[in-house]
Every structure is written in C-alpha cells, then in structure tokens.
Amino acid sequence: MLNVITAQICFFIMLLSFATGAAGSLLFMKDDTRSNLWANISAIIGSTFGIISSLIVLVSGSGFSCNLKSSFPLLSFSIQVDCLCAFFLFLISVISLLCSLYAIGYTRQYYKHYNIGSLGFFYNTFLTGMVFVVSAHNGLFFLVVWEVMSLSSYFLVIFEHKEEKNIAAGSLYFVMTHIGTAFIILAFLLLYKSTGSLDFTIIKDSIGEISPVTKNAVFILALIGFGTKAGIIPLHTWLPSAHPAAPSHVSALMSGVMIKTAIYMLIRIFMEFMPDTPLWWGVVILFVGSISSLFGVLYALSENDLKRLLAFSSIENIGIILLGLGASLVFLALGMKPYAMMALIASLFHTLNHATFKALLFLGAGSVISKTGTRNIEEYGGIIKFLPYTAFFFLIGSMAISALPPFNGFFSEWLTFQSLFSGIKTTHIFIKLIFISAAGSLALTGGLAAACFVRAFGLVFLARPRSERTICAKESSVSLLSGMGVLAALTLLFGFFSGYISALLSKVTKSIVVFQGSEPAVSSNFETVRLQDGTATVSMPGILISLVLALLAITVFVYFLTRRQKVKKGITWDCGTPFTGRMEITATGFSRSLVTIFKGILKPTKQTDIEYHDSNLKYFTKFNITTLGTGHDIYNEYLYAPLNKLITRIAKYLSVIQSGNINAYVLYIIIALITLILLLVV
C-alpha cells in the first residue's frame, strides 16, 4: 500500500513539475537563459519522478487510479496507471529526462533568434500530453489530451518558423494528425454506441455486447487513426517532414516516444477492449509491419538529409514493432497464448530499444547539424576529427539500430525472429506462408538497416572533410554530450540485462486481462533467455564476454606480430593530384546499387550531367555522368493527389447548395432535424 501511495505522489509531482516548467517559461520569456534553464530543469525533475513512479508500479505490480467527476457525465479526469501504462510512462520519462539535459546546451543556438519561452512552454505541455495519453482511462478525456499532445508537438515542429519548409512540414503534420484523430473519434463513438460509456473499464466489461461487425469497424478505424500517428506506410507522409523540422531534442522525443503512444493504444484496444480477435486482424498487422519495415529502410537508404534518414528509419522500426504485435494477435486468435505473450514481449522490448537508440541518433545528428549548419550528408566527411565524442556515441547508436550484439537492438530483433519462427513451426500451411514472408521481410530489413547506417556513419564522420563547414566544427558542450553518453550507456545496459528486462516485460504482458494465468513461451534469467521448447537460447552476458575475449586475443596477436616493426608516416602518394573531398564516394554513389535494385519501389529520379576533361590534346574528352536522385513521392502522386482531386470535385458539386438564400438554409435545418428525429424513433 505504501508503494502505491509513493508511486501516486511521484506521478503528481511529475505533472506539477511539467506544469511549473510550462508556466515559468512564459513568465521568464524575456530572459532567454532563465527561460531555457527553468523549462528544462523542470522537465528533468518531472521526468525523474516519472521514472520513480513507473518503476514502483512495474516492480510491485500494483497500480493506482484517480477519478475526478465532472458535471458533464462523459468528461471526467480519469487516469489509471497499471503495468502496461507504467512501461510506457517509464519510456517517456527516461527519454524526456535525457533530451531535457541535452536541450539545456542545444537551445542556446536559438537565443535572440526565436522565442525560448514559447519553446519551453510547448515542450513541457508536450510531455504532459504524452503522460496523460498513456494514463487516460476515459475516452473523451483521452481525446482531449491526445489533442493537447498533437497541438503542442505541432507548435514545436514549426518553432523555427523563419524556414518556410518547416511551416509546410507543420501544416502537413497538422492535417494528417487530425485526419487520424477523426478516425479515432469514430472508433470511440462506435464503442460508446455499443457499450453506453466511454469509461475504459465499462467498455472492457461490456465487450460481449459488441457485434462482430462493430468490432471489425473499430479495428479498421483504430488501425488507420493510430497508424497515422505511428507513421505506418502509406500514412507516413507527414513523418519524414515533421520530425526533421523540429529542434533535435524534440525530434528525438517525437520519433522515440510520441509515435509509440499509438502502439500503446493499439495494444489497449486490440488486447483489452476486444480480446476475442479474429485471425485476419493479426494477418493485416503482420502485412502492414512487413511493408513499413522494408519500405522504411529502403527510403532511409536513398535519403541524403541526415534527419530525414533517421525519420524514415523510425518507420522501419515501427514496422518491426508491428511484426511482433501482429504475430501476437495471430497466436491469440489461434489460442496459442504462450507464443502470443512471447511475440508481445518482443514488440514491447523493441519499443523500448528503438526509443533509446533512435533518441541517441537524433541527438547525435542534432550535435552535428548545430556545428555545421547543414543536414546534407554530402557536405560532411571527416567530422570524427572535430567531434570525436559525438562520433563515438553516434557509432554506438548505429551499431544498436543495426542489431549488432551486445547492444539492445540485437536481442529484441532476435526475439521477434523467434516469434515468427514459432509461427512457421506451429501453424497450418496458410499461416506458415504468412510467417515465412514476415520473417523474410525482417531479415532483408535487418541487412538493409546495417548498410544504411554504415553509409550514414561512414559518410558523415570518416574520410576527409567535403566542405568548409566541417573544418570549422567544434565538439559539443557537456550538456549535449551527457545526454548522448547516458543514452549510449543504456543501449549497452539494456542489451546486457536483456534477461531481466524480458522478465519484467513478461510481468507487463501477464497484467493484460487476456493473458492472466498464462506463461510466455520464453523464460529468462540474468544469464540466458531461452524458448520453452528448447529450440533457441541466447546469453547476452556470454556474447559480451566472448566479444571482449576475442578483441583481447586479436589485440595481443597483432601486438606480438608487429612489435618489432617500425611505423613510418608520410604523405600519401596522390599521383600528382592533391586529394580532395571530390574524390570520395558520395552518399548517392554508396547507395546507387541498392537504389537500382529496388528502383521499382523507390522510383528514383535520373539526372545526366556532361563534363569535359581537357587532356591537353586537340580535342576535349566528353563524359556523361548519370546520377540517381531522391525518388518520387509515389504516395502523394498515386494516393493523396488523386484523393485531393476527388474531394475538390465533390466539393464543387456540393457548392451549389450554398446559394446565399436564407430560406434555403432554414429548409436544410428543418430537413436535418426531421432526419435526426426519424433516426431516434427507429
């Protein structure tokens, strides 16, 4: 009981800290330094209490709730923090703490150029909105705080409003997020019509009264509505524009945490509100996850904007998370709860891992961009000499997102593979083929992701500088390095202690009603994680120890082999022509072969340049150089543009009813009233 009270007190202190941070930012608006410190220190304090609150609930398994009734019956301040909510609250708190620490130094570049007070206000409001989204226990209250989260993040996206492209990105985000919200509202209205309440507990208890047709409609509406926020393909069009437009610490939060709130609600609705899931629900999510993961990494490979590359990579990782969720729903429909729990653990673990290494990569990218003034990968090169610590942290993030052991990304992808392989082993032929396709998609995605981040790290940090901006770069301040350093350490710690974390996530899955009384098909302790059928085992401490021993053996071997050799340093022979950045491989050239292989999907643009080389002879030698550029936006070209034309055409036809005659408008009102009365009578 004492633990529950402590968790509840810490939760409300967190909310109070965020509110104080938002109000203080406006109060000190005229003083950039004070406003910056107040906003971010308040966020750090609030996030610290959020971590404490969530850990108490996760370890003890006991949650808490708070309800304040309103005179309007449908709207009440209703929150509930259970194990699932506490997991996402922990995610929000950890990433926001480190992003806020990073922001103390990062925000200084905006002094005297932008309003720091408004940044702090919307930043703390954004954090408050995300906390309420995962803890809301009433449909209408949820929609209110969902809108708070969406609007505050919109204002953060357009914070650098002097850049026109940021305004365009914000406008696209605003439209897409409200289209998604419209579908979410329809889903809740259907649930209200069937259960007579928007309270989550009543909805769960009354689920038997909902017809299969209504359940299927809610599934489709929720998948579209929350899928838009998560950035699944083809609803992702806002994400590659909005995430790069925001300040980098906000980008890290949006990509690492905000899009996961949609995953949280999908789990709530599909596994708690409507636990009797049809088989085709899981199949659809597996398909969406496969497409999003594969297409997301392909678009990242062809991208030359560093932050857009990371944004497309988030789409890829959302796809991997959905592969775990889809597999869990398929197993649940087939009555195979142990495998369903294992797949959900894999999905939740990758949610945690992606938040960690993607936040690290966005903060690393922000450090590079703030020091060079450009996001174009083609203008980097050799930055490791000028930003060595940033390069080291970015390298760790790159290895983690590429699923290299012993970092955390390896384990969650390994467990996702095991979930898909279990589906191949235990299901009938049609479902086997689906799981085989999903596993193949994940394997291809993993290989392409490794190539993508070899490209990103190599072209940004290695070789020679390709522009003057790089040469002038200096290492980031302690504030920025501290945020990145802790995140880098977490990627290793979450990998090393993956056994403990998977055991904790097992407790989270057991708290979901549909899994109560069941055990997952995977067991774990500090040393090993193994499938119950004995087909697969992994030991992250064993992998780390093996890697360390191998590295020591190689080091000793090389030392004894070369100890008597003398090292002679000199200028590299350059055939009489000095080395320049122009001689290095470009980002476009690095990915050219892969872009060519997948040109049917990427639809790259072609540009042919003609160069003349003076060979000191009578004639010039002509070279035709063909380059493959960024692909066409096929989603806008084939989906959104035709849809926009259709809506515009329909609007023109309907505009005839807007005659300007007041008598006609009164007639419309009368017809609408008669229609509503007839509907109520029926």
XYZ file of C-alpha atoms in Angstrom:
682
model
C 0.000 0.000 0.000
C 2.881 2.335 0.831
C 4.426 1.645 -2.579
C 1.187 2.561 -4.331
C 0.892 5.837 -2.401
C 4.538 6.683 -3.155
C 4.026 5.967 -6.871
C 0.912 8.140 -6.905
C 2.670 11.040 -5.133
C 5.615 10.842 -7.563
C 3.197 10.802 -10.511
C 1.502 14.036 -9.444
C 4.823 15.701 -8.587
C 5.862 14.892 -12.158
C 2.747 16.585 -13.539
C 3.268 19.568 -11.234
C 6.874 19.912 -12.413
C 5.839 19.919 -16.060
C 3.102 22.494 -15.346
C 5.586 24.661 -13.443
C 8.048 24.373 -16.316
C 5.425 25.481 -18.838
C 4.211 28.416 -16.733
C 7.725 29.536 -15.769
C 8.853 29.526 -19.390
C 6.193 32.081 -20.218
C 6.924 34.088 -17.078
C 10.644 34.407 -17.940
C 10.012 34.817 -21.668
C 12.112 37.993 -21.920
C 15.185 36.266 -20.461
C 16.345 33.502 -22.816
C 18.827 31.924 -20.397
C 16.468 31.819 -17.434
C 13.583 30.560 -19.564
C 15.746 27.799 -21.047
C 17.062 26.638 -17.669
C 13.670 26.814 -15.977
C 11.887 24.818 -18.688
C 14.467 22.051 -18.980
C 15.344 21.702 -15.288
C 11.617 21.447 -14.510
C 11.323 18.764 -17.197
C 14.323 16.915 -15.717
C 12.803 16.974 -12.226
C 9.418 15.837 -13.522
C 10.961 13.063 -15.606
C 12.946 11.823 -12.595
C 9.763 11.465 -10.546
C 8.105 9.801 -13.538
C 10.863 7.173 -13.607
C 10.436 6.525 -9.878
C 6.647 6.247 -10.161
C 6.750 3.887 -13.144
C 9.456 1.641 -11.638
C 7.495 1.257 -8.397
C 4.446 0.082 -10.351
C 6.481 -2.227 -12.603
C 8.381 -3.878 -9.761
C 5.462 -4.165 -7.333
C 2.847 -4.995 -9.965
C 0.363 -2.718 -8.162
C -1.044 0.282 -9.984
C -3.227 3.206 -8.955
C -6.072 5.280 -10.344
C -7.597 8.706 -9.802
C -11.056 9.909 -10.835
C -12.488 13.408 -10.576
C -16.095 13.570 -11.715
C -17.330 16.373 -13.953
C -20.764 17.964 -14.282
C -20.584 16.723 -17.856
C -21.006 12.935 -17.401
C -18.883 11.890 -20.372
C -15.920 14.049 -19.401
C -14.038 13.366 -16.205
C -10.429 13.486 -15.097
C -9.894 9.746 -15.098
C -6.444 8.159 -15.034
C -5.212 4.661 -14.293
C -1.583 3.585 -14.096
C -1.218 -0.187 -14.430
C 1.830 -2.190 -15.549
C 1.307 -1.517 -19.269
C 0.854 2.198 -18.664
C 3.872 2.219 -16.306
C 6.085 0.703 -19.018
C 5.236 3.492 -21.469
C 5.465 6.071 -18.671
C 9.000 4.804 -17.959
C 9.793 5.157 -21.663
C 8.533 8.743 -21.767
C 10.308 9.708 -18.552
C 13.741 8.265 -19.407
C 13.905 9.767 -22.891
C 12.473 13.139 -21.803
C 14.998 13.386 -18.941
C 17.979 12.884 -21.247
C 16.536 15.047 -24.029
C 15.925 17.846 -21.496
C 19.510 17.560 -20.254
C 20.691 17.782 -23.879
C 18.364 20.734 -24.546
C 19.996 22.949 -21.915
C 23.031 23.371 -24.175
C 21.346 22.798 -27.531
C 18.730 25.548 -27.101
C 21.392 28.248 -26.739
C 21.764 28.447 -30.511
C 18.230 29.904 -30.671
C 18.920 32.804 -28.277
C 17.916 36.164 -29.758
C 16.556 34.429 -32.859
C 13.446 32.633 -31.604
C 11.174 32.791 -28.580
C 12.734 30.480 -25.981
C 9.785 30.931 -23.633
C 7.319 29.508 -26.133
C 9.673 26.580 -26.797
C 9.782 25.739 -23.083
C 6.009 26.134 -22.735
C 5.110 23.828 -25.600
C 7.877 21.386 -24.671
C 6.554 20.847 -21.143
C 2.966 20.797 -22.424
C 4.007 18.121 -24.914
C 5.467 15.989 -22.123
C 2.305 16.442 -20.049
C 0.138 15.439 -23.002
C 2.103 12.220 -23.595
C 1.880 11.259 -19.907
C -1.873 11.786 -19.879
C -2.331 9.895 -23.167
C -0.884 6.679 -21.724
C -2.655 7.085 -18.365
C -6.107 8.298 -19.509
C -8.952 5.946 -18.551
C -11.864 7.706 -20.225
C -12.440 8.011 -23.973
C -13.357 11.693 -24.051
C -10.573 12.664 -21.654
C -8.195 10.642 -23.820
C -9.254 12.553 -26.941
C -8.714 15.874 -25.147
C -5.159 15.006 -24.030
C -4.427 13.384 -27.415
C -5.246 16.759 -28.966
C -3.043 18.540 -26.397
C -0.147 16.265 -27.369
C -0.770 16.758 -31.083
C -1.151 20.556 -30.979
C 1.847 21.138 -28.712
C 4.010 18.955 -30.956
C 2.726 20.911 -33.982
C 3.940 24.188 -32.465
C 7.306 22.540 -31.718
C 7.585 21.402 -35.346
C 7.105 24.980 -36.592
C 9.282 26.522 -33.868
C 11.931 27.550 -36.429
C 9.220 29.386 -38.356
C 11.615 31.521 -40.356
C 12.247 28.473 -42.537
C 9.351 28.097 -44.988
C 9.849 24.346 -45.310
C 9.249 23.991 -41.567
C 5.897 25.752 -41.888
C 4.986 23.420 -44.775
C 6.056 20.387 -42.721
C 3.989 21.599 -39.770
C 0.924 22.166 -41.952
C 1.164 18.645 -43.372
C 1.564 17.241 -39.860
C -1.421 19.251 -38.624
C -3.668 17.952 -41.401
C -2.548 14.315 -41.180
C -2.732 14.128 -37.396
C -6.283 15.480 -37.400
C -7.325 13.072 -40.120
C -6.037 10.327 -37.845
C -7.866 11.873 -34.885
C -11.127 11.836 -36.887
C -10.820 8.055 -37.337
C -10.025 7.630 -33.619
C -13.146 9.641 -32.692
C -15.271 7.399 -34.927
C -13.804 4.311 -33.233
C -14.705 5.634 -29.782
C -18.181 6.655 -30.948
C -18.812 3.084 -32.105
C -17.622 1.762 -28.751
C -19.872 4.270 -26.956
C -22.868 3.310 -29.099
C -22.363 -0.366 -28.238
C -21.496 -0.037 -24.523
C -23.156 3.236 -23.495
C -19.968 4.529 -21.881
C -16.552 5.945 -22.661
C -15.037 4.640 -19.431
C -12.385 2.082 -20.325
C -13.396 -0.328 -17.547
C -17.047 -0.334 -18.628
C -16.027 -0.811 -22.262
C -13.929 -3.869 -21.297
C -16.741 -5.321 -19.164
C -19.371 -4.751 -21.877
C -17.347 -6.079 -24.786
C -19.642 -9.088 -25.167
C -22.448 -6.761 -26.251
C -20.496 -5.508 -29.273
C -21.348 -7.201 -32.574
C -18.581 -8.672 -34.768
C -19.312 -6.084 -37.457
C -18.781 -3.248 -34.965
C -15.570 -4.849 -33.683
C -14.196 -5.102 -37.218
C -15.141 -1.490 -37.898
C -13.400 -0.366 -34.677
C -10.300 -2.361 -35.682
C -10.086 -0.679 -39.091
C -10.758 2.812 -37.708
C -8.235 2.383 -34.864
C -5.570 0.986 -37.190
C -5.942 3.949 -39.553
C -6.237 6.552 -36.775
C -3.363 5.372 -34.588
C -1.420 4.096 -37.600
C -1.299 7.673 -38.887
C 0.351 8.825 -35.662
C 2.717 5.824 -35.672
C 3.731 6.572 -39.273
C 2.855 3.258 -40.925
C 3.035 3.174 -44.701
C 1.146 4.695 -46.575
C 0.016 7.016 -43.739
C 3.587 8.132 -43.048
C 3.837 11.150 -45.364
C 3.960 13.687 -42.515
C 6.700 11.955 -40.528
C 9.809 12.456 -42.758
C 8.991 16.170 -42.943
C 7.817 16.941 -39.405
C 10.443 15.105 -37.361
C 13.440 16.791 -39.062
C 11.783 20.220 -38.851
C 11.589 20.224 -35.047
C 14.578 21.008 -32.796
C 16.662 17.853 -32.430
C 15.738 17.074 -28.813
C 12.072 17.349 -29.827
C 12.734 15.155 -32.872
C 14.192 12.545 -30.509
C 11.044 12.652 -28.376
C 8.663 12.543 -31.315
C 10.452 9.682 -33.020
C 11.476 7.796 -29.915
C 8.367 8.225 -27.776
C 5.394 10.073 -29.297
C 4.771 7.630 -32.143
C 4.846 4.791 -29.543
C 1.748 6.200 -27.832
C -0.127 4.914 -30.884
C 1.347 1.434 -30.303
C 0.180 1.662 -26.680
C -3.415 2.355 -27.714
C -3.396 -0.383 -30.359
C -2.427 -2.870 -27.627
C -5.131 -1.474 -25.322
C -7.890 -1.695 -27.902
C -6.977 -4.990 -29.593
C -5.986 -6.937 -26.482
C -8.056 -5.413 -23.679
C -11.147 -3.834 -25.209
C -11.658 -6.582 -27.820
C -9.626 -9.650 -26.758
C -11.529 -12.147 -28.965
C -9.533 -11.153 -32.031
C -10.283 -12.684 -35.441
C -7.321 -14.212 -37.248
C -7.361 -11.672 -40.062
C -6.598 -8.806 -37.665
C -3.177 -10.228 -36.897
C -2.575 -11.065 -40.560
C -3.322 -7.451 -41.565
C -0.949 -6.048 -38.938
C 1.771 -8.519 -39.979
C 1.367 -7.317 -43.569
C 1.449 -3.639 -42.558
C 4.511 -4.282 -40.379
C 6.348 -6.087 -43.187
C 5.662 -3.311 -45.696
C 6.525 -0.496 -43.270
C 9.786 -2.100 -42.103
C 11.037 -2.917 -45.607
C 9.940 0.274 -47.362
C 11.038 2.451 -44.431
C 14.648 1.246 -44.567
C 14.727 1.489 -48.374
C 13.674 5.138 -48.237
C 16.255 5.761 -45.496
C 18.971 4.267 -47.729
C 18.179 6.667 -50.565
C 17.969 9.771 -48.335
C 20.763 12.392 -48.189
C 19.192 14.517 -45.440
C 20.540 13.141 -42.141
C 17.415 13.802 -40.064
C 15.057 12.581 -42.802
C 17.140 9.393 -42.956
C 16.553 8.869 -39.233
C 12.851 9.659 -39.629
C 12.436 7.020 -42.356
C 14.326 4.605 -40.111
C 11.647 5.181 -37.456
C 9.040 3.962 -39.939
C 11.163 0.833 -40.390
C 11.306 0.195 -36.650
C 7.598 0.825 -36.171
C 7.174 -1.932 -38.772
C 9.337 -4.282 -36.671
C 7.257 -3.472 -33.573
C 4.082 -4.225 -35.551
C 5.545 -7.570 -36.670
C 5.686 -8.584 -33.013
C 2.206 -7.205 -32.309
C 0.728 -8.852 -35.414
C 2.296 -12.209 -34.549
C 0.871 -11.900 -31.033
C -2.649 -11.290 -32.386
C -2.366 -14.269 -34.761
C -1.276 -16.575 -31.929
C -4.044 -15.160 -29.739
C -6.665 -15.921 -32.406
C -5.318 -19.490 -32.657
C -5.487 -19.974 -28.868
C -1.683 -20.170 -28.522
C -1.298 -17.740 -25.624
C 2.304 -18.645 -24.625
C 3.533 -17.747 -28.124
C 1.287 -14.672 -28.180
C 2.915 -13.463 -24.962
C 6.403 -14.070 -26.362
C 5.626 -12.061 -29.500
C 4.183 -9.198 -27.446
C 7.289 -9.187 -25.213
C 9.406 -8.886 -28.387
C 7.232 -5.979 -29.573
C 7.456 -4.140 -26.240
C 11.208 -4.768 -25.961
C 11.814 -3.314 -29.418
C 9.628 -0.355 -28.448
C 11.999 0.301 -25.536
C 15.129 -0.305 -27.594
C 14.081 1.863 -30.506
C 13.254 4.741 -28.169
C 16.770 4.505 -26.729
C 18.933 4.224 -29.828
C 16.773 6.464 -32.026
C 16.845 9.241 -29.427
C 20.639 8.810 -29.287
C 20.939 9.057 -33.072
C 18.707 12.138 -33.297
C 20.690 13.863 -30.547
C 23.922 12.933 -32.331
C 22.545 14.300 -35.584
C 21.482 17.487 -33.802
C 25.008 17.941 -32.471
C 26.478 17.574 -35.960
C 23.896 19.856 -37.586
C 24.246 22.590 -34.955
C 28.019 22.671 -35.523
C 27.984 22.531 -39.331
C 24.737 24.319 -40.200
C 23.598 21.700 -42.723
C 21.650 18.427 -42.804
C 23.058 17.349 -46.182
C 25.199 14.213 -45.805
C 27.087 15.119 -48.989
C 28.625 18.135 -47.219
C 30.020 16.219 -44.238
C 33.047 13.926 -44.018
C 35.872 13.688 -41.515
C 33.805 15.054 -38.619
C 35.263 12.420 -36.294
C 38.395 14.587 -36.084
C 36.422 17.580 -34.847
C 33.565 15.941 -32.882
C 35.172 12.717 -31.576
C 32.771 12.096 -28.667
C 29.700 12.757 -30.793
C 31.108 10.366 -33.408
C 31.644 7.671 -30.765
C 28.088 7.974 -29.431
C 26.626 8.020 -32.942
C 28.619 4.877 -33.738
C 27.103 3.112 -30.717
C 23.620 4.139 -31.842
C 24.367 2.926 -35.362
C 25.513 -0.467 -34.093
C 22.474 -0.770 -31.824
C 19.974 0.055 -34.578
C 21.795 -2.384 -36.881
C 21.075 -5.132 -34.294
C 24.734 -5.873 -33.604
C 25.457 -7.653 -30.304
C 25.885 -6.917 -27.470
C 23.713 -3.818 -27.909
C 19.997 -3.805 -27.168
C 18.711 -3.848 -30.747
C 20.100 -7.346 -31.240
C 18.009 -9.011 -28.557
C 14.609 -7.551 -29.472
C 15.097 -8.431 -33.148
C 16.299 -11.921 -32.146
C 13.147 -12.427 -30.068
C 10.980 -11.110 -32.918
C 12.610 -13.641 -35.247
C 11.944 -16.421 -32.725
C 8.283 -15.405 -32.556
C 7.982 -15.567 -36.343
C 9.867 -18.890 -36.487
C 7.479 -20.287 -33.857
C 4.617 -19.350 -36.167
C 6.305 -21.208 -39.009
C 6.731 -24.317 -36.820
C 3.344 -24.496 -35.155
C 0.663 -23.201 -37.548
C -1.084 -24.582 -40.627
C 0.162 -24.024 -44.177
C -1.582 -20.715 -44.964
C -0.392 -19.070 -41.738
C 3.071 -20.649 -42.226
C 3.408 -18.792 -45.532
C 2.446 -15.515 -43.861
C 5.028 -16.004 -41.113
C 7.672 -17.014 -43.681
C 7.010 -13.802 -45.629
C 7.187 -11.718 -42.435
C 10.459 -13.393 -41.375
C 11.935 -12.850 -44.842
C 10.926 -9.197 -44.729
C 12.550 -8.786 -41.306
C 15.761 -10.497 -42.481
C 16.011 -8.249 -45.538
C 15.201 -5.201 -43.411
C 17.990 -6.088 -40.982
C 20.595 -6.347 -43.737
C 19.500 -3.094 -45.372
C 19.462 -1.297 -41.995
C 23.101 -2.302 -41.429
C 24.023 -0.960 -44.881
C 22.062 2.228 -44.199
C 23.966 3.057 -41.012
C 27.345 2.040 -42.409
C 26.549 4.654 -45.049
C 25.338 7.216 -42.503
C 28.273 6.899 -40.102
C 30.956 6.467 -42.767
C 29.950 9.416 -44.925
C 29.281 11.763 -42.013
C 32.275 11.029 -39.767
C 35.013 9.301 -41.786
C 37.339 10.210 -44.701
C 38.190 13.828 -45.476
C 36.011 16.921 -44.966
C 33.949 17.759 -48.042
C 33.139 21.356 -47.102
C 34.463 24.300 -45.121
C 31.580 23.907 -42.648
C 33.057 20.638 -41.430
C 36.511 22.081 -40.837
C 35.068 24.818 -38.614
C 33.110 22.374 -36.404
C 33.923 22.056 -32.692
C 32.868 19.454 -30.138
C 29.522 19.952 -28.382
C 29.135 21.156 -24.810
C 28.966 18.945 -21.720
C 25.169 19.176 -21.621
C 24.798 17.682 -25.094
C 27.469 15.039 -24.546
C 25.938 13.989 -21.210
C 22.538 13.304 -22.778
C 24.094 11.297 -25.590
C 26.517 9.486 -23.266
C 23.815 8.178 -20.930
C 21.701 7.002 -23.872
C 24.746 5.222 -25.331
C 25.313 3.502 -21.986
C 21.637 2.466 -21.859
C 21.873 0.751 -25.255
C 24.603 -1.458 -23.807
C 22.938 -1.956 -20.415
C 19.561 -2.886 -21.916
C 21.358 -5.425 -24.082
C 23.457 -6.856 -21.239
C 20.471 -7.117 -18.874
C 18.030 -8.263 -21.555
C 17.158 -11.317 -19.446
C 15.971 -9.162 -16.554
C 14.119 -6.772 -18.850
C 12.320 -9.574 -20.691
C 11.269 -10.997 -17.293
C 9.897 -7.567 -16.362
C 8.066 -7.343 -19.682
C 6.648 -10.805 -19.026
C 5.055 -9.302 -15.916
C 3.643 -6.475 -18.057
C 2.043 -8.903 -20.529
C 0.586 -11.007 -17.697
C -1.173 -7.879 -16.393
C -3.244 -7.751 -19.588
C -6.553 -9.499 -18.890
C -6.407 -11.841 -21.869
C -3.045 -13.278 -20.691
C -3.757 -13.591 -16.979
C -2.922 -17.081 -15.745
C -0.713 -17.872 -18.759
C 3.061 -18.162 -19.082
C 5.083 -16.994 -22.112
C 6.865 -19.478 -24.376
C 10.147 -17.873 -23.347
C 11.913 -17.946 -19.978
C 14.725 -15.710 -18.838
C 17.216 -15.021 -16.097
C 20.379 -12.966 -15.844
C 22.487 -15.398 -17.850
C 20.224 -16.736 -20.596
C 16.946 -16.283 -22.420
C 15.551 -19.489 -23.878
C 12.429 -20.719 -25.607
C 10.481 -23.219 -23.532
C 10.644 -25.808 -26.315
C 14.445 -25.635 -26.220
C 14.854 -24.640 -29.876
C 16.723 -21.381 -29.222
C 18.842 -19.872 -26.457
C 20.802 -16.651 -26.183
C 23.092 -15.308 -23.465
C 23.828 -11.594 -23.769
C 26.462 -11.624 -20.974
C 28.050 -14.631 -22.718
C 28.097 -12.760 -26.040
C 29.668 -9.690 -24.418
C 32.340 -11.738 -22.638
C 33.102 -13.632 -25.874
C 33.472 -10.390 -27.817
C 35.766 -8.883 -25.168
C 37.951 -12.017 -25.103
C 38.097 -12.116 -28.910
C 39.080 -8.439 -29.019
C 41.816 -9.014 -26.432
C 43.120 -12.048 -28.325
C 43.273 -10.094 -31.599
C 44.981 -7.164 -29.878
C 47.623 -9.421 -28.307
C 48.177 -11.285 -31.582
C 48.622 -8.075 -33.579
C 50.945 -6.667 -30.908
C 53.314 -9.658 -30.986
C 53.149 -9.752 -34.772
C 54.049 -6.091 -35.227
C 56.017 -5.190 -32.066
C 59.350 -5.060 -33.907
C 58.072 -3.257 -36.959
C 58.747 0.420 -37.316
C 55.927 2.733 -38.316
C 56.861 5.356 -40.846
C 54.459 8.206 -41.518
C 54.404 10.135 -44.746
C 52.241 11.889 -47.270
C 50.008 9.567 -49.259
C 51.041 9.266 -52.885
C 48.360 11.043 -54.878
C 49.623 10.665 -58.476
C 50.495 14.330 -58.512
C 46.920 15.422 -57.841
C 46.057 16.541 -54.260
C 43.327 14.569 -52.523
C 40.057 16.458 -52.161
C 36.565 15.676 -50.932
C 35.504 15.391 -54.563
C 37.466 12.124 -54.843
C 35.489 10.411 -52.078
C 32.445 8.263 -52.577
C 29.237 10.223 -52.174
C 26.076 9.249 -50.320
C 24.302 8.832 -53.661
C 27.128 6.692 -55.016
C 27.211 4.493 -51.913
C 23.548 3.543 -52.201
C 23.367 3.583 -56.010
C 23.454 -0.207 -56.460
C 20.729 -0.812 -53.873
C 18.597 2.013 -55.247
C 18.990 0.500 -58.723
C 17.915 -2.943 -57.469
C 14.809 -1.512 -55.809
C 14.094 1.206 -58.374
C 10.656 -0.279 -58.985
C 9.742 0.679 -55.422
C 11.821 3.825 -54.912
C 11.176 5.368 -58.353
C 14.438 7.400 -58.299
C 14.923 10.444 -60.465
C 17.687 10.389 -63.085
C 19.995 13.283 -63.827
C 22.622 13.231 -66.568
C 25.482 15.731 -66.416
C 28.040 16.257 -69.156
C 31.611 17.038 -68.160
C 34.515 17.893 -70.447
C 38.030 16.918 -69.493
C 40.957 18.778 -71.025
C 43.503 16.111 -71.917
C 45.951 18.696 -73.368
C 45.220 17.290 -76.793
C 43.474 18.906 -79.702
C 40.057 17.685 -78.644
C 38.191 17.606 -75.361
C 37.109 14.277 -73.860
C 33.393 14.159 -73.030
C 31.960 12.250 -70.056
C 28.276 11.506 -69.458
C 27.606 11.125 -65.738
C 24.209 9.732 -64.736
C 23.172 10.008 -61.097
C 20.131 8.606 -59.320
C 18.444 11.177 -57.097
C 15.786 11.026 -54.413
C 12.752 9.069 -55.531
C 9.328 10.351 -56.498
C 6.770 10.666 -53.727
C 4.639 7.823 -55.081
C 2.174 8.072 -52.183
C 1.400 11.686 -52.940
C 1.375 11.013 -56.684
C -0.839 7.941 -56.707
C -2.859 8.216 -53.467
C -3.111 11.659 -51.921
C -3.127 13.801 -55.080
C -5.976 11.797 -56.717
C -7.853 11.808 -53.402
C -7.420 15.572 -53.168
C -8.764 15.995 -56.712
C -11.761 13.790 -55.926
C -12.621 15.734 -52.768
C -12.215 19.059 -54.600
C -14.502 17.878 -57.388
C -17.162 16.685 -54.935
C -16.908 19.992 -53.053
C -17.541 21.919 -56.272
C -20.673 19.872 -56.959
C -21.921 20.396 -53.401
C -21.208 24.122 -53.503
C -24.446 24.653 -55.412
C -26.397 24.225 -52.145
C -24.624 27.344 -50.818
C -26.966 29.648 -52.690
C -26.932 32.579 -50.252
C -30.716 32.293 -49.791
C -31.573 32.240 -46.067
C -34.851 30.432 -46.754
C -32.906 27.554 -48.302
C -30.665 27.343 -45.233
C -33.705 27.195 -42.920
C -35.053 24.363 -45.101
C -31.780 22.463 -44.704
C -32.040 22.784 -40.911
C -35.631 21.512 -40.919
C -34.675 18.514 -43.088
C -31.744 17.722 -40.764
C -33.987 17.893 -37.674
C -36.636 15.635 -39.243
C -33.912 13.134 -40.232
C -32.494 13.061 -36.679
C -35.969 12.584 -35.167
C -36.644 9.681 -37.519
C -33.301 8.098 -36.630
C -34.073 8.390 -32.913
C -37.529 6.870 -33.379
C -36.126 3.963 -35.377
